[in-house]
XYZ file of C-alpha atoms in Angstrom:
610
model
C 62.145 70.903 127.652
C 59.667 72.350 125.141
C 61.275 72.610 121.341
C 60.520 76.194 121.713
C 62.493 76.343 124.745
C 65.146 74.343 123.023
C 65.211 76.881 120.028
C 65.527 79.837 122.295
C 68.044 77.895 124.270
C 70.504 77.497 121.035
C 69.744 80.623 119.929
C 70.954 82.339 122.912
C 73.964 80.205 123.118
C 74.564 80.846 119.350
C 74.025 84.748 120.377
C 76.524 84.345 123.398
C 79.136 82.937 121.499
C 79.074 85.266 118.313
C 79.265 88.158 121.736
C 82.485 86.043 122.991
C 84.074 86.360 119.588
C 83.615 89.742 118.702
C 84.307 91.122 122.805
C 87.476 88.998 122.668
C 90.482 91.752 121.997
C 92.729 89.042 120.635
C 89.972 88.465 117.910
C 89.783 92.226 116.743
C 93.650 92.385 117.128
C 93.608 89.680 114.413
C 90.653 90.949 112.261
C 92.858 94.152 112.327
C 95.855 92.413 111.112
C 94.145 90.596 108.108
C 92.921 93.881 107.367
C 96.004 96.019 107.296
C 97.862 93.061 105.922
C 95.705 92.755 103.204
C 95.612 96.694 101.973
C 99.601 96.777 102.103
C 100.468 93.799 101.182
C 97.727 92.320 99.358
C 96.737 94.942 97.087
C 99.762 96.848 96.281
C 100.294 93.044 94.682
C 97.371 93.146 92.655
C 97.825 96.145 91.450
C 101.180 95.083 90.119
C 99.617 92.287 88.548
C 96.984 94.876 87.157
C 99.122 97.509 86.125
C 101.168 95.271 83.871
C 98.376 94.015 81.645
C 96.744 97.464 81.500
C 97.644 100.220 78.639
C 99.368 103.043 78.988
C 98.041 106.064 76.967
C 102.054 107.160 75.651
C 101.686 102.760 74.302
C 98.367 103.112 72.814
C 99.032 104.247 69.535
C 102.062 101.757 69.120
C 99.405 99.128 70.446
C 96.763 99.631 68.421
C 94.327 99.632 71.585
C 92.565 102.325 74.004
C 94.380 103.904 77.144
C 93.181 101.831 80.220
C 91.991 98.777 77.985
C 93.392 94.748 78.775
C 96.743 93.997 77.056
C 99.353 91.557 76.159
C 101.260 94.250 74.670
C 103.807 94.444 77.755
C 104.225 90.964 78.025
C 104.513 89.654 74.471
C 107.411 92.505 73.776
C 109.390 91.642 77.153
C 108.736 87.318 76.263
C 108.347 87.220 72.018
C 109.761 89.969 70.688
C 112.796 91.169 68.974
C 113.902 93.275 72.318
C 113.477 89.652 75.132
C 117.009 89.204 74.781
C 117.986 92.469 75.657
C 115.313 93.366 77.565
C 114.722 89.941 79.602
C 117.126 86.658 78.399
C 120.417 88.937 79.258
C 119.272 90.440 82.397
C 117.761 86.985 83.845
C 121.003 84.831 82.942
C 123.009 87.740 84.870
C 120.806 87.849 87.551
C 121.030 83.999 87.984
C 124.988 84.109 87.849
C 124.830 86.590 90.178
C 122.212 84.446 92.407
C 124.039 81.127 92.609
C 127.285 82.081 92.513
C 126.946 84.606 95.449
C 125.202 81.959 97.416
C 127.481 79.351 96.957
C 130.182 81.717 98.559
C 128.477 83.022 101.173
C 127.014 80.181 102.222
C 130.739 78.204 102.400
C 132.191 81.259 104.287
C 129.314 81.821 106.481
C 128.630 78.272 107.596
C 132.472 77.687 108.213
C 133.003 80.759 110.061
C 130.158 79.730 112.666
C 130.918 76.204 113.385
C 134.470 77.700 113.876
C 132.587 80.018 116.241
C 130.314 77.918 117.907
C 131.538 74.302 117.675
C 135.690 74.823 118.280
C 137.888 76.089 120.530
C 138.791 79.168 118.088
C 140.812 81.697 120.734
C 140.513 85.225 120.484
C 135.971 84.698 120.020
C 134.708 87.705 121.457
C 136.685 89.786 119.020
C 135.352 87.110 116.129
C 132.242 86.958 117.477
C 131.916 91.015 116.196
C 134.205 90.978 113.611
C 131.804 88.389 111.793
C 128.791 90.473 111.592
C 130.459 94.050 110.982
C 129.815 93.118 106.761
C 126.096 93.190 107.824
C 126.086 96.949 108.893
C 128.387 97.943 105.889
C 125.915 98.488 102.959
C 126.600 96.394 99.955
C 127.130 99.899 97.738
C 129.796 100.771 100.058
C 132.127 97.671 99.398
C 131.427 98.403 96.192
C 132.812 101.977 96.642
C 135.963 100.727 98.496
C 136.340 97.407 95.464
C 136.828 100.266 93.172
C 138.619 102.460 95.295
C 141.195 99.243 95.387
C 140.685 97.860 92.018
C 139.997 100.784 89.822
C 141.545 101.344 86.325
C 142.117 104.786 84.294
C 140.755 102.775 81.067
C 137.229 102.799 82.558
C 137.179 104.314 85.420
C 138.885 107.634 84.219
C 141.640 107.834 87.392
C 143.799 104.952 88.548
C 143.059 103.135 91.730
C 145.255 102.356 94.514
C 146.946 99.187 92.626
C 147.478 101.021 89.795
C 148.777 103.842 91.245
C 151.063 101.538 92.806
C 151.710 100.063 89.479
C 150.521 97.143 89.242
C 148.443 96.359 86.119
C 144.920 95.707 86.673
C 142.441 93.759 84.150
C 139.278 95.650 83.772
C 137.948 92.126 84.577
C 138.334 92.164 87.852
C 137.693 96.141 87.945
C 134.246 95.769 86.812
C 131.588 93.134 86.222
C 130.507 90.195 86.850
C 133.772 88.903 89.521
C 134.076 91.909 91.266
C 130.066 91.710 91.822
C 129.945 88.575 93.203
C 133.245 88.735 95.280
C 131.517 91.758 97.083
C 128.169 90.674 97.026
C 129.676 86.900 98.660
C 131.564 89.373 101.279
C 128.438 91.001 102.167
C 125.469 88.647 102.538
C 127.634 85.354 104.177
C 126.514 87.375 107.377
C 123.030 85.719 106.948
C 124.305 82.644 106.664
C 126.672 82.621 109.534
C 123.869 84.060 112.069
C 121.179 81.124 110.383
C 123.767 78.910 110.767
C 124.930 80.122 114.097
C 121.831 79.821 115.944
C 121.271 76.314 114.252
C 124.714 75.220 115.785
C 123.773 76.614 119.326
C 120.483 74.426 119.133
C 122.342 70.976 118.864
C 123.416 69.024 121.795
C 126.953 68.110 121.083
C 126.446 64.883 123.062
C 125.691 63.974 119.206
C 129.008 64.550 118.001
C 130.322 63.076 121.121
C 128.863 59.638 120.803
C 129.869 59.543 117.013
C 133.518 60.460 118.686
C 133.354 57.346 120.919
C 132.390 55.192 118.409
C 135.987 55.968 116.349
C 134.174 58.327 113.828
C 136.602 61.031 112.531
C 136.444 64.837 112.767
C 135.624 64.779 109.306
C 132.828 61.986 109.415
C 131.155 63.481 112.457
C 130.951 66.487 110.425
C 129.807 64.679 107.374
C 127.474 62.311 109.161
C 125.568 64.128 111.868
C 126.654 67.827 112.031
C 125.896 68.836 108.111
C 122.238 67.040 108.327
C 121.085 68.433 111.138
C 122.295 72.183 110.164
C 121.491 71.667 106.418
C 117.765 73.170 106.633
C 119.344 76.487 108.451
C 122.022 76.356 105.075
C 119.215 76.089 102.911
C 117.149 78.395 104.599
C 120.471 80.871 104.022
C 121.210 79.527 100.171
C 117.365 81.301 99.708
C 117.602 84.244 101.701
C 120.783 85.179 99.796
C 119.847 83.996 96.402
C 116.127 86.236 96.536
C 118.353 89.032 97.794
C 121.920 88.746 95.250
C 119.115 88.711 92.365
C 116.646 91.624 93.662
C 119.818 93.987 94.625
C 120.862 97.206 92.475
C 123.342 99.439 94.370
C 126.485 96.789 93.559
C 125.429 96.428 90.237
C 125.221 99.922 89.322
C 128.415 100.673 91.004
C 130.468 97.494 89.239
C 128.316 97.012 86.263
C 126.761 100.213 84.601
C 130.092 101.175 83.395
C 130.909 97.445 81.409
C 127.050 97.230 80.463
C 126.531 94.281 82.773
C 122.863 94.467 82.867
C 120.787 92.453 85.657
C 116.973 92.118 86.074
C 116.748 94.506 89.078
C 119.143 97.413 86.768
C 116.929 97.160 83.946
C 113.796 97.505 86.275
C 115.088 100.496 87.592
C 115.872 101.700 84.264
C 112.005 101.036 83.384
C 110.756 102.816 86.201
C 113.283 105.931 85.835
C 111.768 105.873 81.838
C 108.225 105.662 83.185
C 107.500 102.299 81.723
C 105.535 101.160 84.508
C 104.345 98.288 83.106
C 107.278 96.570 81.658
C 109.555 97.070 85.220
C 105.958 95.977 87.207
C 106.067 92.598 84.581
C 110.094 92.046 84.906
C 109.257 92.340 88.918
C 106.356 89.560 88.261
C 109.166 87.909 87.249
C 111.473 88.259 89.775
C 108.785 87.175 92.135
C 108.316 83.991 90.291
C 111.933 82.944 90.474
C 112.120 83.823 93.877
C 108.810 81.721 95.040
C 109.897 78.561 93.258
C 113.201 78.750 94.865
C 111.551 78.868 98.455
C 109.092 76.331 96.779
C 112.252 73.876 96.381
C 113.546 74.955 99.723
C 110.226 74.033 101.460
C 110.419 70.210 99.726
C 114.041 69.815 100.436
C 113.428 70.662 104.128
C 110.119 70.158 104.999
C 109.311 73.137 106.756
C 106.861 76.271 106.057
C 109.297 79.637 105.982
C 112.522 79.471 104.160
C 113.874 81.451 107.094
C 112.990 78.764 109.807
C 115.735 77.327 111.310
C 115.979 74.231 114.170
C 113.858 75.087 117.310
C 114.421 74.833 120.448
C 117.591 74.784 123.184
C 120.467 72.297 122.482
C 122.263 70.728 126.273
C 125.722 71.379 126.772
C 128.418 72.111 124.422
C 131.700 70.503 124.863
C 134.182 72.907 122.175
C 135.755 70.329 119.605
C 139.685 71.003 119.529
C 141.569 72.509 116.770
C 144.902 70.801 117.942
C 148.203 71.631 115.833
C 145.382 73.779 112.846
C 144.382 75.917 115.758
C 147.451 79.229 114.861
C 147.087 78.506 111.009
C 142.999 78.924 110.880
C 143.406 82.026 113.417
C 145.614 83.372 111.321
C 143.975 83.006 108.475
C 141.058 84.378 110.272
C 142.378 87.394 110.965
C 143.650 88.469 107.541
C 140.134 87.522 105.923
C 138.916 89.723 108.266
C 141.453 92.649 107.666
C 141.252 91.953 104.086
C 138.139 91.636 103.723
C 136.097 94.441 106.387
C 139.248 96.573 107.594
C 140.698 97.240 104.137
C 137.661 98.494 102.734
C 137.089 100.564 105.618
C 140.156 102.025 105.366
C 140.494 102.430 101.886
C 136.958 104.565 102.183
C 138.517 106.663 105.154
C 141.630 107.447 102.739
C 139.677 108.546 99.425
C 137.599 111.081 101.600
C 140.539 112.742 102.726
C 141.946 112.955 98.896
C 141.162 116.167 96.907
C 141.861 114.639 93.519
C 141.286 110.716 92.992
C 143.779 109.032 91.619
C 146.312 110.987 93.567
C 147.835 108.975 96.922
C 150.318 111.637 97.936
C 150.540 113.448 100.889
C 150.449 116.509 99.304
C 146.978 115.628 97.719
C 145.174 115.025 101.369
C 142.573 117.352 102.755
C 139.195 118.021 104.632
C 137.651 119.654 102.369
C 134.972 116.654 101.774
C 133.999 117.120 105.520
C 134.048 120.975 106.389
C 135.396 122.608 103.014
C 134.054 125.706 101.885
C 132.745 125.688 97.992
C 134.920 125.502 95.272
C 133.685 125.943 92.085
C 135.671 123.085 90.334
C 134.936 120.416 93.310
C 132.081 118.590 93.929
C 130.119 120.905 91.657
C 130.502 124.012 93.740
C 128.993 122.556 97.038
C 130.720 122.706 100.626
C 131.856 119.850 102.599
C 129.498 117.794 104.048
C 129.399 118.998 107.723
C 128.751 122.410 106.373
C 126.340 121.252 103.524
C 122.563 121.464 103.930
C 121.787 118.453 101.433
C 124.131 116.245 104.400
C 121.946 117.909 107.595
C 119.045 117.524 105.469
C 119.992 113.989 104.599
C 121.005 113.239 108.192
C 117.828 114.085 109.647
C 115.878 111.936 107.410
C 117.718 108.813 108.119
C 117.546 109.187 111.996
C 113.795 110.034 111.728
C 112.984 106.944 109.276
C 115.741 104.448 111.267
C 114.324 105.355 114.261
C 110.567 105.756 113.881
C 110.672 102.160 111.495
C 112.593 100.544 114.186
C 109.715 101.338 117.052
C 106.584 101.162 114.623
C 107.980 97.875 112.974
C 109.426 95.870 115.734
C 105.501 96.745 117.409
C 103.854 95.994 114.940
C 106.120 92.884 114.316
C 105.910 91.680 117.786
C 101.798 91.653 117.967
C 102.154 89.949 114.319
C 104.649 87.697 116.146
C 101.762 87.435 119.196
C 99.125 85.857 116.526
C 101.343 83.769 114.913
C 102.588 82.050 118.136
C 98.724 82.198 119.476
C 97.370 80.845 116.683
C 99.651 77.973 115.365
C 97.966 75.795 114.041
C 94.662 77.783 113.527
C 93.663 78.739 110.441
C 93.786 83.148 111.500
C 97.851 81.813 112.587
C 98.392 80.633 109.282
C 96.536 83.367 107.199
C 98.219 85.929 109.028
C 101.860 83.996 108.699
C 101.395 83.347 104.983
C 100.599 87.304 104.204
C 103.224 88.625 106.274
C 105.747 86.894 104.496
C 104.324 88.290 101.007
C 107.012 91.174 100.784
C 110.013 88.790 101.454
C 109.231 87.738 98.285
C 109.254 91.052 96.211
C 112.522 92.628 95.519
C 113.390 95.445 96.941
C 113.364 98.057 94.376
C 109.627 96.359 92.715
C 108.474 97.039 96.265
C 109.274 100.525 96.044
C 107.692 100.828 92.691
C 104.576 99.536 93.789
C 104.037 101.308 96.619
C 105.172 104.479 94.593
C 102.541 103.798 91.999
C 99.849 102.635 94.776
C 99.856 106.122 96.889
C 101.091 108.353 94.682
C 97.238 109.024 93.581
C 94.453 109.447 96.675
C 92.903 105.930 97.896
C 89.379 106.515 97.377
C 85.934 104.017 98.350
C 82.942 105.381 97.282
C 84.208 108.317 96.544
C 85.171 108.775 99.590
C 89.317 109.513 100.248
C 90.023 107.579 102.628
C 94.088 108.109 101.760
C 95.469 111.040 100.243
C 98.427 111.259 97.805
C 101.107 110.410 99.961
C 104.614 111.090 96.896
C 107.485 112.793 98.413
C 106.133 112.231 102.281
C 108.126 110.955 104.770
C 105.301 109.036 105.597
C 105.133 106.900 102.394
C 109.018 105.891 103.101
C 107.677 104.800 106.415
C 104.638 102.619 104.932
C 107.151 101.034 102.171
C 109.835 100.229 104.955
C 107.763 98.674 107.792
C 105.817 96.519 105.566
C 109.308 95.366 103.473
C 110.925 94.324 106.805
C 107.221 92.756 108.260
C 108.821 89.151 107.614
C 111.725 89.585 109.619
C 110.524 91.723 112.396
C 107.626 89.312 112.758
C 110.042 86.283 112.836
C 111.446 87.694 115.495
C 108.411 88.309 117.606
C 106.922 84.699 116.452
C 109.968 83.121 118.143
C 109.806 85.758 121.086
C 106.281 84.537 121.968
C 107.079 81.266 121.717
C 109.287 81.221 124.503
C 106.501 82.690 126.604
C 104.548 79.955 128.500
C 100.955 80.458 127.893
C 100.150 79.339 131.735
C 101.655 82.650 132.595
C 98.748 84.484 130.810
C 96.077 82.062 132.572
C 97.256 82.795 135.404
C 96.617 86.406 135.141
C 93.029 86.106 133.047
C 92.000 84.007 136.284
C 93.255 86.799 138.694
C 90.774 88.638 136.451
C 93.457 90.828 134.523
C 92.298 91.371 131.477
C 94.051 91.206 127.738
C 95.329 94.491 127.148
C 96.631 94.908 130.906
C 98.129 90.849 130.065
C 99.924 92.076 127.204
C 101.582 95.122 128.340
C 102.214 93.518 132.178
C 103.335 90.173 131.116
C 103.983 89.779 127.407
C 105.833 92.503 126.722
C 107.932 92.739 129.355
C 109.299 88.957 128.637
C 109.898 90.153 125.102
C 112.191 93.229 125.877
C 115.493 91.124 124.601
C 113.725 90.169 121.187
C 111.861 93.979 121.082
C 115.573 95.048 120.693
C 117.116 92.612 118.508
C 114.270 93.301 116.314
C 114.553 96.800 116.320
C 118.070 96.830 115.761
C 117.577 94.484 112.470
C 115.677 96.940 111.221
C 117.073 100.008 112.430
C 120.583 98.492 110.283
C 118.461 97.605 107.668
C 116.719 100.756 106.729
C 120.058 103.258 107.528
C 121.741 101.484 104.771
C 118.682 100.598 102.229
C 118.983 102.098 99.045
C 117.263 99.870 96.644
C 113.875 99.734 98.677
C 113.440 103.723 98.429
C 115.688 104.963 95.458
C 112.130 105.152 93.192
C 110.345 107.032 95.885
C 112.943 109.940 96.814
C 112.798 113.254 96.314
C 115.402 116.391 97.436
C 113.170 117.094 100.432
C 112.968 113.192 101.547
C 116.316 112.239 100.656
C 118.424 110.199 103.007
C 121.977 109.558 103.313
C 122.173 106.417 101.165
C 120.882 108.042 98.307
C 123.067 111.077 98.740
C 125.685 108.795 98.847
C 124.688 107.361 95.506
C 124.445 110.833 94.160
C 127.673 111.668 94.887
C 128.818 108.611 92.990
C 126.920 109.146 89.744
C 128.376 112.735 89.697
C 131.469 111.997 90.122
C 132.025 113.076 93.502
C 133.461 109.493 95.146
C 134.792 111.445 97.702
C 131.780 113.097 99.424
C 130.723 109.635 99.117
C 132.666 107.987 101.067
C 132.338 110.820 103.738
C 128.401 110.245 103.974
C 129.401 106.246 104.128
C 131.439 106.168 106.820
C 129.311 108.807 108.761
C 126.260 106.198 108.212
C 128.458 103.231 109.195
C 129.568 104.869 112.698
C 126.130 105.916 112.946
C 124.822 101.883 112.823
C 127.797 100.705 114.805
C 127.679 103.129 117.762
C 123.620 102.210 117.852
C 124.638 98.583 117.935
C 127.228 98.721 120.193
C 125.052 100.205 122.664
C 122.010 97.991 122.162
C 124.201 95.230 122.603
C 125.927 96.880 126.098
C 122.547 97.836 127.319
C 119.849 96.037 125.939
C 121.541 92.538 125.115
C 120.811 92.807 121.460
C 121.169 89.794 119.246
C 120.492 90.242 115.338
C 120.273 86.304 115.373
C 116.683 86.507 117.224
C 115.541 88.462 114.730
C 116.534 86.601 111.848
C 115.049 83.648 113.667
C 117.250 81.564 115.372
């Protein structure tokens, strides 16, 4: 062959496969992804970063520098300054307590509770089995509500609780602060770790535990020995997920903390924000990041795996239950009144208060309705009706079904064809770009989140001059954008392990009967993926009806939902009405759940990635 022959022959080959790439679907799929991943994720980031060494014009004159100009100012008054120990040392040793202490706790009752479930032959599981994971629908505000319904005291809480009105004497200790945070913050998130650790459990063969049984090896040594290592990277993987979220929340310590001064990193970010320091809350947030990357830093070394949320693959053989013998009625029983102490009790005690007209007052005289259908009264809840008759409730209402329900189809998509690359691409350098940026926002606490994205699109996105987004504060849709992109880590961990269960000769087979990718993906993938589609869409459909601390910067009256109504009631004294928009959000989540789970086989374990 003639070299110019040659030359045309690699040029057309070169041309051909340039033409393969850019035909392929799957490639503009993922040149999509990058590129949506990128503009949410990526630069909201930056802009963070940004924001906090730029100068404000109300700082400028205190600065001695120009509005828009470079600064340290933000950072050398929140490090070296007279106001770091207020401002940062305080908060940050808080937020730690808060951190370890919550995940020490919910790790021990989580991981117990599910080899109890999984491992033993615990009677009464089915009722167990949902029992366990009720704490995860509750919102963490609304313990919080029902601790102080319990535990509240006339010193600082201005009417007695139900102890106290009982007469017994309660320290303001326990009222408010730092044990009553972590007691309900420990109640709430060891759901996590029993689902992590769960689905870790259900992956090991107990022939394991067997043969360490045959050789003479004790209950307590096969636990020791072989259980606890092979389930320790799903309890580490928990020990971070709770620890990023304990530090990073703000409902529970604004309900148990504002009133003693206890003072954590995420309250005095929202107190920033609410002040319009922008840059100071966008630094503390830098901050918060920081800690929470080293700790999955440490969790990556101690396990040796790439997400902190990854748990042990793959499907264990049988399981033979190990028996309980003589402990078997003790541990049920104690079961049983954790559980009523610790989910029906609360529930309960948030069912009472709504029906009392004055707080404080437990008599029979004192019960009503008029927190559900009441007509206004000018001396109760500041002159408004109940909340079935109140348009701030419908209006409420209506949000939260629109934003549960159109985040739980958009995200669960979106995190299933995120899910698709991943799985497709593992090991390829677009798999790990893509799995790297999605988990980006797992790392940002919740209420920084919402502050960036509030700051982002609250002004039009221009290039060139060109708008390419307009001003998007107080839409509906920018609660959408923040909320799909917060839960893109877990949604796409669920559709990462969905596709993974998807043999890839299945999709051959149908390419070589000349189906192409788009008819593939919707014939064949999706189909397979219905189970995960719904446990993923009921994580986040839970997830957003209770968030508060993702979108309590970017409300407004005409995009409020029924978590922050809920906290409105609170701060205005209005516990009642409350509790009334609580438990209407918590049958709301529970009826949804019960019938994903009847219809659709729903399994919030998939989609936290077991």
């Amino acid at each position: 062959m003639k070299p110019k022959d040659q030359n045309y022959s690699k040029s057309r080959r070169l041309k051909n496969q340039i033409k393969a790439v850019v035909t392929n679907p799957y490639n503009l799929i993922v040149l999509i992804a990058i590129v949506l991943l990128t503009y949410l994720i990526v630069l909201p980031l930056l802009d963070m970063i940004s924001t906090s060494f730029t100068l404000a014009q109300k700082d400028a004159r205190l600065a001695g520098g120009t509005a828009g100009s470079f600064t340290l100012y933000y950072w050398q008054r929140l490090l070296g300054s007279a106001l770091t120990k207020q401002m940062l040392l305080q908060p940050l040793l808080n937020s730690l307590l808060i951190g370890v202490c919550v995940s020490f706790f919910a790790i021990l009752i989580g991981s117990v509770l599910a080899w109890l479930m999984v491992r033993t032959d615990l009677p009464f599981k089915p009722f167990f089995s949902l029992a366990v994971i009720i704490p995860y629908m509750i919102p963490s505000w609304c313990k919080s509500q029902a601790w102080l319904t319990m535990f509240k005291t006339e010193r600082i809480g201005g009417s007695p609780g139900f102890l106290m009105s009982l007469g017994i004497n309660v320290p303001d200790w326990l009222a408010y602060g730092p044990v009553a945070i972590i007691t309900v913050l420990s109640l709430h998130y060891y759901a996590y770790a029993y689902l992590l650790v769960s689905a870790a459990l259900n992956s090991i063969n107990s022939e394991l535990e067997e043969m360490g049984e045959i050789q003479g090896a004790g209950k307590a040594t096969i636990l020791r020995k072989i259980t606890f290592p092979l389930v320790l990277p799903a309890m580490l993987s928990a020990v971070i997920l709770t620890f990023s979220k304990a530090i990073g929340t703000f409902g529970v310590i604004n309900y148990l903390g504002s009133k003693v001064n206890f003072v954590t990193l995420s309250s005095q970010l929202y107190m920033n924000s609410k002040s319009q320091n922008t840059q100071t809350a966008f630094a503390m947030a830098l901050i918060m990041i920081c800690i929470a990357s080293i700790s999955v830093f440490v969790n990556q070394k101690l396990i040796g795996s790439r997400k902190s949320y990854a748990t042990i693959g793959g499907k264990g053989g049988r399981s033979t239950p190990i028996r309980l013998g003589k402990h078997k009625l003790l541990i049920t029983a104690v079961l049983f009144l954790f559980f009523v102490f610790g989910i029906i009790m609360p529930i309960a005690l948030l069912i009472l208060e709504s029906f009392m007209l004055r707080q404080g007052d437990y008599s029979l005289s004192n019960l009503t309705l008029h927190y559900w259908i009441g007509d206004p009264i000018a001396t109760v809840m500041e002159g408004q009706p109940g909340i079935f008759k109140n348009a701030n409730f419908i209006n409420s209402l209506i949000n939260s079904l629109k934003l549960t329900f159109v985040n739980g189809v958009f995200g669960t998509i979106f995190g299933q064809i995120i899910g698709y690359i991943c799985a497709k691409g593992r090991g390829k350098l677009h798999g790990k770009v893509v799995e790297q940026l999605v988990f980006i926002p797992y790392l940002i606490p919740s209420i920084a989140f919402g502050g960036i994205f509030l700051s982002m699109f609250s002004r039009p996105q221009q290039l060139f001059g060109v708008t390419l987004v307009p001003s998007l504060y107080g839409t509906f849709a920018l609660l959408t954008i923040t909320s799909v992109v917060k839960h893109l880590p877990f949604a796409s961990r669920a559709g990462t392990s969905n596709m993974l269960q998807i043999g890839g000769e299945l999709e051959e087979a149908a390419e070589i009967a000349g189906a192409g990718f788009f008819k593939r993906f919707i014939r064949i993938v999706f189909p397979l993926s219905k189970g995960g589609f719904i446990s993923g869409f009921m994580l986040i459909f839970v997830s957003i009806m209770k968030e508060l601390d993702l979108i309590i910067l970017l409300m407004t009256p005409k995009t409020s939902t029924l978590p922050y109504l809920a906290f409105q009631y609170q701060n205005s004294n209005s516990p009642q009405a409350s509790d009334c928009v609580a438990i209407v959000m918590f049958s709301i989540v529970f009826l949804v759940y019960a019938l994903a789970n009847i219809f659709g086989d729903a399994d919030l374990a998939k989609s936290m990635g077991g």
